[in-house]
């Protein structure tokens, strides 16, 4: 008897990992991918031979299975790269992770005294609850440092005041980062193997997309996987708590697929709307409460061989709109076709309703070029070309609506026996590639091996490797 396939929505890291795990178990798979390529947010784009990420993607994980998976796919093409980053704020460059003594030197005596006094004040009279990002940071670092190093960048990223961002985001991303930790790092040589690993990271020679393109070749060679590009589900037909048929829009028209199970990495907001029979009004409304932050990269090509050593620079300075600047040749020299030139990615966090989202590409290139000149990193005459990549729904937002929506969504989805939400937007969780992959792996184990992992716990309990940066 022919086995029904598992339908996977999305060919990003989560969807591709689920496919790989299913292939290992001999299960046929159909992947519906909305765009024309694999990799999702972790893809690599190309313009005139210049390759670049949607945000620089470090390959770092504390999960040994993930690291083995990556190494097996990439072999010799998995480079180990040094990490260097700075914060640009009020015409100064500060090391990141922040070096307390260097920062105090740059602040000068008067400002340093205010910073220390404000930290001590926060320790003596802590805010009683740590509900928001602002509460959390002020309690841990003091109000003055909050203003210098957290507020403006975080508001650029999220587009809302830090007093409206849930502390959960800070706890997930900044966990373990304390003033004492920073002082210890500054005074003592690195004793922690993870700390030292953060100073380096793995990176595919041709960018993150190379990882997922290689996995695609392996999956297709198995003969068990079909990937339909420019395709998306329209209706998920279900009965007795199981999705058994998917109607999808494909380049050759609407197609229907009988399925054994559904793995979804598409945004939860949209998933909740396409079940048939329709989910309850409450469930669909809960989906509509989820919000996102969108992301736009202006890749600028500059006639200069060496510009700066950082992989990226955080631009906290509120005088310019750009939030972060990537220098792709410092990620891998092979991302740039001509070593006499440099490709910088100027990253803007925005909403797709902002005017910038629909601005013509040449205007965006011009605007980004002007900002780069204003920061003092390039001369206008050296900036010779540029292109734009827009990434909708790059960041799932943790706001009060999300807190109200998620319990409803989780309860409704739990009633389906064969629906597996995975990944970043697929679970509306701030997952990096590794955790997106782990949710896919554990879901396949639940589906095929009879385990009962709680995938919602992935990236909740484990102390995260990272500090506030992506
Ligand atoms: C700026 C930035 C920097 C980052 N840096 C890092 C980093 O340094 N290291 C790291 O590990 N991670 C990083 N990440 C996170 C990483 O990109 C994600 O964790 C990872 O891509 C999540 O994989 P995913 O498969 O869950 O989702 P995605 O990558 O979003 O993939 C989902 C896929 O589903 C497709 N899709 C969506 N809707 C539909 C639909 N209706 N029908 C069919 N297909 C659909 C999309 O086109 C996409 O291909 C970064 C993210 C951002 C935004």
Short mmCIF file of C-alpha atoms and ligand atoms in Angstrom, two decimals:
data_model
loop_
_atom_site.label_atom_id
_atom_site.label_comp_id
_atom_site.label_asym_id
_atom_site.label_seq_id
_atom_site.Cartn_x
_atom_site.Cartn_y
_atom_site.Cartn_z
CA UNK A 1 0.00 0.00 0.00
CA UNK A 2 1.29 3.50 -0.87
CA UNK A 3 2.07 5.49 2.25
CA UNK A 4 0.34 8.86 2.49
CA UNK A 5 2.88 11.69 2.65
CA UNK A 6 3.39 14.14 5.43
CA UNK A 7 2.71 17.66 4.15
CA UNK A 8 5.23 20.20 5.41
CA UNK A 9 4.50 23.91 5.08
CA UNK A 10 7.68 25.94 4.60
CA UNK A 11 11.20 25.02 3.44
CA UNK A 12 13.06 27.00 6.12
CA UNK A 13 15.34 25.33 8.69
CA UNK A 14 12.38 23.82 10.60
CA UNK A 15 10.55 22.43 7.56
CA UNK A 16 13.76 21.09 5.99
CA UNK A 17 14.79 19.42 9.26
CA UNK A 18 11.37 17.80 9.64
CA UNK A 19 11.71 16.49 6.07
CA UNK A 20 15.15 15.10 6.81
CA UNK A 21 13.95 13.31 9.94
CA UNK A 22 10.98 11.85 8.05
CA UNK A 23 13.18 10.68 5.17
CA UNK A 24 15.41 8.91 7.72
CA UNK A 25 12.28 6.97 8.73
CA UNK A 26 11.28 6.22 5.13
CA UNK A 27 8.25 8.54 5.18
CA UNK A 28 7.33 10.39 1.94
CA UNK A 29 7.09 14.17 2.18
CA UNK A 30 5.56 17.04 0.21
CA UNK A 31 6.91 20.47 1.04
CA UNK A 32 4.85 23.52 0.10
CA UNK A 33 7.11 26.58 -0.05
CA UNK A 34 5.69 30.02 -0.69
CA UNK A 35 8.85 31.48 -2.22
CA UNK A 36 11.09 30.16 -5.00
CA UNK A 37 13.86 28.81 -2.75
CA UNK A 38 14.76 26.95 0.43
CA UNK A 39 16.24 28.40 3.63
CA UNK A 40 13.47 30.74 4.83
CA UNK A 41 14.94 33.63 6.82
CA UNK A 42 18.23 31.68 6.87
CA UNK A 43 18.58 31.76 3.09
CA UNK A 44 21.37 33.51 1.20
CA UNK A 45 20.54 36.11 -1.44
CA UNK A 46 22.75 37.03 -4.37
CA UNK A 47 23.21 40.24 -6.36
CA UNK A 48 25.81 40.48 -9.13
CA UNK A 49 27.87 37.73 -7.49
CA UNK A 50 27.68 39.30 -3.99
CA UNK A 51 26.09 36.86 -1.55
CA UNK A 52 24.48 38.02 1.67
CA UNK A 53 22.24 36.92 4.55
CA UNK A 54 18.92 38.24 5.77
CA UNK A 55 20.68 39.41 8.92
CA UNK A 56 24.01 37.70 9.56
CA UNK A 57 23.37 34.08 10.57
CA UNK A 58 25.79 32.58 13.04
CA UNK A 59 25.71 28.83 13.44
CA UNK A 60 25.99 28.38 17.15
CA UNK A 61 24.25 25.89 19.37
CA UNK A 62 24.40 24.15 22.69
CA UNK A 63 22.54 21.17 21.28
CA UNK A 64 25.11 18.55 20.18
CA UNK A 65 22.65 16.91 17.78
CA UNK A 66 22.25 20.18 15.88
CA UNK A 67 26.00 20.75 15.61
CA UNK A 68 26.51 17.19 14.29
CA UNK A 69 23.68 17.69 11.79
CA UNK A 70 25.25 20.91 10.48
CA UNK A 71 28.76 19.46 10.30
CA UNK A 72 27.56 16.38 8.46
CA UNK A 73 25.90 18.52 5.81
CA UNK A 74 28.68 21.09 5.39
CA UNK A 75 31.88 19.04 5.83
CA UNK A 76 34.92 21.19 4.96
CA UNK A 77 32.76 24.08 3.84
CA UNK A 78 31.79 24.88 7.46
CA UNK A 79 34.16 27.69 8.40
CA UNK A 80 35.02 28.65 11.94
CA UNK A 81 34.99 32.43 12.03
CA UNK A 82 36.07 34.99 14.61
CA UNK A 83 33.35 37.21 15.97
CA UNK A 84 33.76 40.94 16.32
CA UNK A 85 31.04 43.51 16.84
CA UNK A 86 30.69 47.06 18.12
CA UNK A 87 27.91 49.38 19.14
CA UNK A 88 27.77 52.80 17.48
CA UNK A 89 26.24 55.36 19.81
CA UNK A 90 26.62 59.12 19.76
CA UNK A 91 29.66 59.13 17.48
CA UNK A 92 31.54 56.50 19.54
CA UNK A 93 32.16 52.80 18.87
CA UNK A 94 31.82 50.56 21.96
CA UNK A 95 32.91 46.91 22.00
CA UNK A 96 30.14 44.35 22.04
CA UNK A 97 29.77 42.37 24.27
CA UNK A 98 30.19 45.52 26.33
CA UNK A 99 33.55 45.91 28.08
CA UNK A 100 32.72 47.83 31.27
CA UNK A 101 36.12 49.54 31.68
CA UNK A 102 36.30 50.60 28.05
CA UNK A 103 32.75 51.96 28.21
CA UNK A 104 33.47 53.92 31.39
CA UNK A 105 36.61 55.41 29.79
CA UNK A 106 34.60 56.53 26.79
CA UNK A 107 31.81 57.96 28.96
CA UNK A 108 34.30 60.11 30.90
CA UNK A 109 34.39 60.67 34.66
CA UNK A 110 31.11 62.56 35.07
CA UNK A 111 28.93 60.24 32.99
CA UNK A 112 30.60 57.14 34.48
CA UNK A 113 29.74 58.34 37.98
CA UNK A 114 26.11 58.78 36.95
CA UNK A 115 26.06 55.29 35.38
CA UNK A 116 27.45 53.68 38.57
CA UNK A 117 25.13 55.66 40.85
CA UNK A 118 22.15 54.70 38.72
CA UNK A 119 23.15 51.02 38.84
CA UNK A 120 23.49 51.14 42.65
CA UNK A 121 20.15 52.91 42.94
CA UNK A 122 18.48 50.16 40.90
CA UNK A 123 19.96 47.52 43.21
CA UNK A 124 18.72 49.29 46.35
CA UNK A 125 15.21 50.06 45.10
CA UNK A 126 14.30 47.51 42.45
CA UNK A 127 11.09 47.86 40.45
CA UNK A 128 8.67 45.48 42.21
CA UNK A 129 7.61 43.59 39.11
CA UNK A 130 9.63 42.72 36.03
CA UNK A 131 6.80 42.60 33.54
CA UNK A 132 8.34 44.64 30.77
CA UNK A 133 11.70 44.76 29.01
CA UNK A 134 12.27 48.17 30.59
CA UNK A 135 11.62 46.86 34.15
CA UNK A 136 13.94 43.93 33.55
CA UNK A 137 16.85 45.92 32.17
CA UNK A 138 16.61 48.78 34.67
CA UNK A 139 16.56 46.30 37.55
CA UNK A 140 19.64 44.52 36.19
CA UNK A 141 21.69 47.41 34.77
CA UNK A 142 20.30 50.70 36.12
CA UNK A 143 18.41 53.39 34.28
CA UNK A 144 21.41 55.18 32.78
CA UNK A 145 22.89 52.09 31.09
CA UNK A 146 19.41 51.18 29.94
CA UNK A 147 19.31 54.50 28.06
CA UNK A 148 22.82 54.11 26.65
CA UNK A 149 22.80 50.50 25.49
CA UNK A 150 19.31 49.05 25.42
CA UNK A 151 16.49 51.51 24.82
CA UNK A 152 17.13 53.03 21.39
CA UNK A 153 18.27 49.83 19.66
CA UNK A 154 15.46 47.72 21.14
CA UNK A 155 12.91 50.32 20.06
CA UNK A 156 14.42 50.34 16.57
CA UNK A 157 14.06 46.56 16.45
CA UNK A 158 10.50 46.37 17.75
CA UNK A 159 9.01 49.74 16.82
CA UNK A 160 7.27 50.02 20.19
CA UNK A 161 8.37 51.54 23.53
CA UNK A 162 10.43 49.23 25.74
CA UNK A 163 7.74 49.71 28.39
CA UNK A 164 5.40 47.71 26.13
CA UNK A 165 7.77 44.84 25.33
CA UNK A 166 7.28 41.83 27.57
CA UNK A 167 10.14 40.93 29.92
CA UNK A 168 9.94 37.42 28.44
CA UNK A 169 11.91 38.64 25.44
CA UNK A 170 14.67 40.06 27.63
CA UNK A 171 14.69 36.92 29.77
CA UNK A 172 15.00 34.68 26.72
CA UNK A 173 17.67 36.73 24.99
CA UNK A 174 19.64 38.37 27.78
CA UNK A 175 19.45 35.64 30.39
CA UNK A 176 22.74 35.25 32.21
CA UNK A 177 24.07 38.69 31.22
CA UNK A 178 24.81 40.71 34.38
CA UNK A 179 27.10 43.52 35.42
CA UNK A 180 29.07 41.05 37.53
CA UNK A 181 29.33 38.66 34.60
CA UNK A 182 30.69 41.46 32.41
CA UNK A 183 33.22 42.48 35.07
CA UNK A 184 34.30 38.86 35.50
CA UNK A 185 34.77 38.51 31.75
CA UNK A 186 36.80 41.72 31.71
CA UNK A 187 39.02 40.71 34.64
CA UNK A 188 39.44 36.97 34.20
CA UNK A 189 40.43 35.00 31.12
CA UNK A 190 37.56 33.04 29.60
CA UNK A 191 36.93 29.91 31.64
CA UNK A 192 33.67 28.91 30.07
CA UNK A 193 33.78 26.92 26.88
CA UNK A 194 30.52 28.46 25.67
CA UNK A 195 31.76 31.99 26.30
CA UNK A 196 34.81 31.27 24.23
CA UNK A 197 32.67 29.68 21.53
CA UNK A 198 30.61 32.86 21.34
CA UNK A 199 33.82 34.59 20.33
CA UNK A 200 33.84 32.32 17.29
CA UNK A 201 31.07 30.78 15.31
CA UNK A 202 30.55 28.41 12.44
CA UNK A 203 29.45 29.70 9.09
CA UNK A 204 28.96 28.01 5.69
CA UNK A 205 31.54 29.23 3.17
CA UNK A 206 28.83 30.58 0.86
CA UNK A 207 26.41 31.79 3.52
CA UNK A 208 23.62 30.13 5.53
CA UNK A 209 21.59 29.30 2.45
CA UNK A 210 24.33 26.87 1.40
CA UNK A 211 23.38 24.67 4.37
CA UNK A 212 19.77 24.40 3.31
CA UNK A 213 20.58 24.10 -0.42
CA UNK A 214 22.84 21.14 0.37
CA UNK A 215 20.17 19.52 2.51
CA UNK A 216 17.71 20.04 -0.33
CA UNK A 217 19.98 18.03 -2.67
CA UNK A 218 20.18 15.22 -0.12
CA UNK A 219 16.40 15.18 0.39
CA UNK A 220 15.67 15.16 -3.34
CA UNK A 221 18.20 12.35 -3.88
CA UNK A 222 16.23 10.18 -1.42
CA UNK A 223 13.34 10.07 -3.89
CA UNK A 224 10.93 10.55 -0.98
CA UNK A 225 10.65 14.35 -1.11
CA UNK A 226 8.78 16.68 -3.44
CA UNK A 227 9.29 20.42 -3.01
CA UNK A 228 6.65 22.65 -4.58
CA UNK A 229 7.89 26.24 -4.83
CA UNK A 230 5.64 29.29 -5.15
CA UNK A 231 3.02 27.17 -3.44
CA UNK A 232 0.96 27.61 -0.30
CA UNK A 233 -1.90 25.85 1.45
CA UNK A 234 -5.38 27.27 0.94
CA UNK A 235 -7.48 24.83 2.94
CA UNK A 236 -6.63 22.22 5.58
CA UNK A 237 -9.51 19.78 5.54
CA UNK A 238 -9.99 17.95 8.83
CA UNK A 239 -12.22 15.33 10.39
CA UNK A 240 -12.24 13.68 13.83
CA UNK A 241 -9.29 15.78 14.99
CA UNK A 242 -7.06 14.94 12.02
CA UNK A 243 -6.08 16.96 8.97
CA UNK A 244 -6.45 14.50 6.12
CA UNK A 245 -6.32 16.62 2.98
CA UNK A 246 -4.54 19.84 1.98
CA UNK A 247 -5.68 22.05 -0.90
CA UNK A 248 -2.78 24.14 -2.13
CA UNK A 249 -2.22 26.92 -4.61
CA UNK A 250 0.65 25.85 -6.87
CA UNK A 251 2.08 27.23 -10.15
CA UNK A 252 0.02 24.65 -12.04
CA UNK A 253 -3.24 25.51 -10.28
CA UNK A 254 -4.94 24.28 -7.11
CA UNK A 255 -3.80 20.78 -6.15
CA UNK A 256 -5.01 18.55 -3.34
CA UNK A 257 -2.88 16.20 -1.28
CA UNK A 258 -4.06 13.41 0.99
CA UNK A 259 -1.85 13.52 4.05
CA UNK A 260 -0.87 11.45 7.02
CA UNK A 261 0.10 14.50 9.08
CA UNK A 262 0.78 18.21 8.75
CA UNK A 263 3.97 19.95 9.89
CA UNK A 264 3.59 23.73 9.73
CA UNK A 265 6.25 26.42 9.90
CA UNK A 266 4.01 29.08 8.32
CA UNK A 267 3.00 31.98 10.58
CA UNK A 268 0.52 30.80 13.23
CA UNK A 269 -1.58 33.87 12.52
CA UNK A 270 -2.29 32.59 9.01
CA UNK A 271 -2.47 28.91 9.93
CA UNK A 272 -5.41 29.51 12.25
CA UNK A 273 -7.50 30.87 9.36
CA UNK A 274 -7.29 28.00 6.85
CA UNK A 275 -8.84 25.00 8.59
CA UNK A 276 -12.02 23.59 7.11
CA UNK A 277 -14.40 23.29 8.87
CA UNK A 278 -13.25 26.68 10.19
CA UNK A 279 -11.94 26.91 13.73
CA UNK A 280 -14.05 28.75 16.29
CA UNK A 281 -14.30 32.55 16.11
CA UNK A 282 -12.28 32.71 19.31
CA UNK A 283 -9.46 30.60 17.80
CA UNK A 284 -9.31 32.62 14.58
CA UNK A 285 -9.40 35.89 16.49
CA UNK A 286 -6.56 34.65 18.69
CA UNK A 287 -4.51 34.03 15.53
CA UNK A 288 -5.21 37.57 14.40
CA UNK A 289 -3.83 38.92 17.67
CA UNK A 290 -0.31 37.83 16.74
CA UNK A 291 1.93 40.59 15.43
CA UNK A 292 5.26 40.71 13.63
CA UNK A 293 8.12 43.02 12.89
CA UNK A 294 9.31 43.11 9.29
CA UNK A 295 12.85 43.53 8.06
CA UNK A 296 14.60 45.13 5.12
CA UNK A 297 18.26 44.88 4.10
CA UNK A 298 19.95 47.37 1.82
CA UNK A 299 23.07 45.65 0.48
CA UNK A 300 25.54 48.33 -0.58
CA UNK A 301 28.61 47.62 -2.71
CA UNK A 302 31.56 49.83 -1.90
CA UNK A 303 34.80 50.32 -3.80
CA UNK A 304 37.01 49.69 -0.78
CA UNK A 305 38.83 46.52 0.12
CA UNK A 306 39.05 47.01 3.90
CA UNK A 307 36.46 49.04 5.76
CA UNK A 308 36.26 47.63 9.30
CA UNK A 309 37.00 44.33 11.04
CA UNK A 310 33.60 43.73 12.64
CA UNK A 311 31.17 41.14 11.37
CA UNK A 312 28.48 43.63 12.29
CA UNK A 313 27.93 46.96 14.05
CA UNK A 314 24.84 47.75 16.12
CA UNK A 315 23.67 51.25 15.39
CA UNK A 316 22.07 52.45 18.62
CA UNK A 317 22.35 56.05 17.59
CA UNK A 318 18.82 57.47 17.20
CA UNK A 319 20.08 60.04 14.64
CA UNK A 320 19.94 57.41 11.87
CA UNK A 321 17.21 54.88 11.03
CA UNK A 322 19.55 51.94 10.28
CA UNK A 323 19.68 49.39 13.13
CA UNK A 324 22.63 47.19 12.23
CA UNK A 325 25.36 47.02 9.60
CA UNK A 326 26.78 43.71 8.40
CA UNK A 327 30.16 43.41 6.69
CA UNK A 328 29.68 40.20 4.74
CA UNK A 329 33.29 39.58 3.68
CA UNK A 330 34.17 39.34 7.39
CA UNK A 331 31.68 36.46 7.65
CA UNK A 332 33.26 34.64 4.73
CA UNK A 333 35.64 36.16 2.16
CA UNK A 334 33.89 34.06 -0.52
CA UNK A 335 30.67 36.05 -0.20
CA UNK A 336 32.34 38.84 -2.20
CA UNK A 337 33.37 38.19 -5.84
CA UNK A 338 35.97 41.00 -5.97
CA UNK A 339 38.32 41.36 -2.99
CA UNK A 340 38.87 45.04 -3.84
CA UNK A 341 35.27 45.75 -2.91
CA UNK A 342 33.09 45.34 0.20
CA UNK A 343 29.41 44.52 0.57
CA UNK A 344 27.67 46.01 3.62
CA UNK A 345 24.13 45.06 4.68
CA UNK A 346 22.31 48.00 6.23
CA UNK A 347 19.44 46.52 8.21
CA UNK A 348 16.16 48.28 8.90
CA UNK A 349 13.49 46.98 11.27
CA UNK A 350 10.05 48.18 10.29
CA UNK A 351 6.39 47.31 9.70
CA UNK A 352 5.11 46.44 6.25
CA UNK A 353 2.67 49.33 6.69
CA UNK A 354 5.55 51.86 7.01
CA UNK A 355 6.25 54.07 4.01
CA UNK A 356 9.78 52.69 3.81
CA UNK A 357 8.50 49.18 3.03
CA UNK A 358 7.13 50.28 -0.34
CA UNK A 359 9.70 52.96 -1.16
CA UNK A 360 11.32 52.37 -4.59
CA UNK A 361 14.57 50.44 -4.37
CA UNK A 362 16.74 53.25 -5.75
CA UNK A 363 15.43 55.63 -3.05
CA UNK A 364 16.22 53.10 -0.34
CA UNK A 365 19.74 52.60 -1.70
CA UNK A 366 20.23 56.36 -1.69
CA UNK A 367 18.88 56.73 1.85
CA UNK A 368 21.08 53.92 3.19
CA UNK A 369 24.13 55.36 1.41
CA UNK A 370 23.49 58.75 3.04
CA UNK A 371 23.20 57.14 6.48
CA UNK A 372 26.45 55.25 5.98
CA UNK A 373 28.21 58.49 5.07
CA UNK A 374 26.64 60.24 8.08
CA UNK A 375 27.98 57.59 10.44
CA UNK A 376 31.38 58.18 8.87
CA UNK A 377 31.94 54.65 7.56
CA UNK A 378 32.17 55.51 3.84
CA UNK A 379 32.47 58.32 1.33
CA UNK A 380 29.52 58.75 -1.05
CA UNK A 381 31.73 58.45 -4.14
CA UNK A 382 32.87 54.95 -3.08
CA UNK A 383 29.32 53.54 -2.80
CA UNK A 384 28.77 52.20 -6.31
CA UNK A 385 25.71 49.97 -6.27
CA UNK A 386 23.06 48.42 -4.06
CA UNK A 387 19.99 46.22 -3.85
CA UNK A 388 17.09 45.58 -1.48
CA UNK A 389 15.75 42.43 0.18
CA UNK A 390 12.48 42.61 2.11
CA UNK A 391 11.69 39.90 4.67
CA UNK A 392 8.14 40.07 6.00
CA UNK A 393 7.42 38.67 9.49
CA UNK A 394 11.09 38.37 10.42
CA UNK A 395 10.37 38.78 14.12
CA UNK A 396 7.37 37.33 15.98
CA UNK A 397 6.38 39.99 18.54
CA UNK A 398 5.97 39.28 22.24
CA UNK A 399 3.35 41.81 23.34
CA UNK A 400 0.27 41.70 25.61
CA UNK A 401 -1.87 40.46 22.69
CA UNK A 402 0.51 37.55 22.21
CA UNK A 403 0.16 36.61 25.88
CA UNK A 404 -3.61 36.51 25.53
CA UNK A 405 -3.58 34.67 22.21
CA UNK A 406 -1.11 31.85 22.76
CA UNK A 407 -2.98 29.81 25.41
CA UNK A 408 -6.06 29.76 23.14
CA UNK A 409 -4.03 28.81 20.05
CA UNK A 410 -2.10 26.09 21.84
CA UNK A 411 -5.25 24.55 23.28
CA UNK A 412 -6.98 24.48 19.90
CA UNK A 413 -3.98 23.00 18.06
CA UNK A 414 -3.48 20.38 20.78
CA UNK A 415 -6.89 18.96 19.89
CA UNK A 416 -5.51 17.87 16.51
CA UNK A 417 -3.82 14.49 16.61
CA UNK A 418 -1.67 15.03 13.51
CA UNK A 419 -0.87 18.77 13.34
CA UNK A 420 2.65 19.82 14.34
CA UNK A 421 3.47 23.54 14.55
CA UNK A 422 7.27 23.97 14.38
CA UNK A 423 9.96 26.63 14.11
CA UNK A 424 9.93 30.39 14.58
CA UNK A 425 6.74 31.90 13.14
CA UNK A 426 5.28 28.39 13.12
CA UNK A 427 5.19 28.57 16.93
CA UNK A 428 5.43 32.35 17.26
CA UNK A 429 8.62 31.90 19.23
CA UNK A 430 11.85 33.79 19.07
CA UNK A 431 13.75 30.70 17.95
CA UNK A 432 17.13 30.69 16.24
CA UNK A 433 17.88 28.00 13.67
CA UNK A 434 18.97 25.44 16.23
CA UNK A 435 15.80 25.62 18.30
CA UNK A 436 13.64 25.76 15.16
CA UNK A 437 15.37 22.53 14.09
CA UNK A 438 14.93 20.89 17.50
CA UNK A 439 11.17 21.57 17.47
CA UNK A 440 11.02 19.83 14.06
CA UNK A 441 13.07 16.85 15.21
CA UNK A 442 11.02 16.34 18.39
CA UNK A 443 7.77 16.70 16.46
CA UNK A 444 8.80 13.94 14.07
CA UNK A 445 9.70 11.75 17.06
CA UNK A 446 6.25 12.40 18.52
CA UNK A 447 4.68 11.58 15.16
CA UNK A 448 6.67 8.46 14.29
CA UNK A 449 8.29 7.08 17.44
CA UNK A 450 5.49 7.45 19.99
CA UNK A 451 7.30 9.97 22.19
CA UNK A 452 5.47 12.78 24.00
CA UNK A 453 7.94 15.67 23.95
CA UNK A 454 6.52 19.05 24.85
CA UNK A 455 7.92 21.10 21.99
CA UNK A 456 6.72 24.35 23.56
CA UNK A 457 9.40 23.85 26.21
CA UNK A 458 12.24 24.04 23.66
CA UNK A 459 14.28 27.22 24.24
CA UNK A 460 12.38 28.02 27.45
CA UNK A 461 14.24 26.22 30.17
CA UNK A 462 17.72 26.03 28.71
CA UNK A 463 19.98 28.94 29.50
CA UNK A 464 20.52 30.51 26.15
CA UNK A 465 23.97 30.98 24.67
CA UNK A 466 23.30 34.40 23.39
CA UNK A 467 23.04 37.86 24.72
CA UNK A 468 20.70 40.50 23.48
CA UNK A 469 21.57 40.84 19.90
CA UNK A 470 19.45 39.45 17.13
C1 LIG B 1 17.73 39.40 11.23
C2 LIG B 1 17.80 37.99 11.70
C3 LIG B 1 19.01 37.45 12.10
C4 LIG B 1 19.09 36.12 12.54
N1 LIG B 1 20.29 35.61 12.94
C5 LIG B 1 20.38 34.33 13.30
C6 LIG B 1 21.64 33.76 13.68
O1 LIG B 1 22.65 34.45 13.73
N2 LIG B 1 21.69 32.44 13.97
C7 LIG B 1 20.59 31.66 13.93
O2 LIG B 1 20.70 30.46 14.16
N3 LIG B 1 19.37 32.18 13.63
C8 LIG B 1 19.24 33.49 13.32
N4 LIG B 1 18.03 34.02 12.99
C9 LIG B 1 16.84 33.18 13.13
C10 LIG B 1 16.63 32.22 11.96
O3 LIG B 1 16.51 32.93 10.76
C11 LIG B 1 15.36 31.44 12.24
O4 LIG B 1 15.45 30.82 13.49
C12 LIG B 1 15.08 30.35 11.24
O5 LIG B 1 15.11 30.82 9.93
C13 LIG B 1 13.70 29.78 11.57
O6 LIG B 1 13.43 28.72 10.72
P1 LIG B 1 11.92 28.35 10.37
O7 LIG B 1 11.98 27.27 9.40
O8 LIG B 1 11.17 28.15 11.62
O9 LIG B 1 11.29 29.68 9.76
P2 LIG B 1 11.63 30.50 8.45
O10 LIG B 1 13.06 30.63 8.23
O11 LIG B 1 10.79 31.73 8.57
O12 LIG B 1 11.04 29.58 7.28
C14 LIG B 1 9.67 29.47 7.07
C15 LIG B 1 9.45 29.11 5.61
O13 LIG B 1 8.03 28.98 5.42
C16 LIG B 1 7.67 29.65 4.23
N5 LIG B 1 6.25 30.05 4.36
C17 LIG B 1 5.72 31.03 5.11
N6 LIG B 1 4.40 31.07 4.95
C18 LIG B 1 4.09 30.09 4.08
C19 LIG B 1 2.88 29.63 3.51
N7 LIG B 1 1.70 30.20 3.79
N8 LIG B 1 2.93 28.60 2.64
C20 LIG B 1 4.12 28.00 2.30
N9 LIG B 1 5.31 28.41 2.82
C21 LIG B 1 5.27 29.43 3.71
C22 LIG B 1 8.61 30.84 4.16
O14 LIG B 1 8.72 31.34 2.84
C23 LIG B 1 9.91 30.21 4.66
O15 LIG B 1 10.65 29.65 3.61
C24 LIG B 1 17.91 35.33 12.58
C25 LIG B 1 16.69 35.88 12.17
C26 LIG B 1 16.63 37.20 11.75
C27 LIG B 1 15.31 37.78 11.34
#
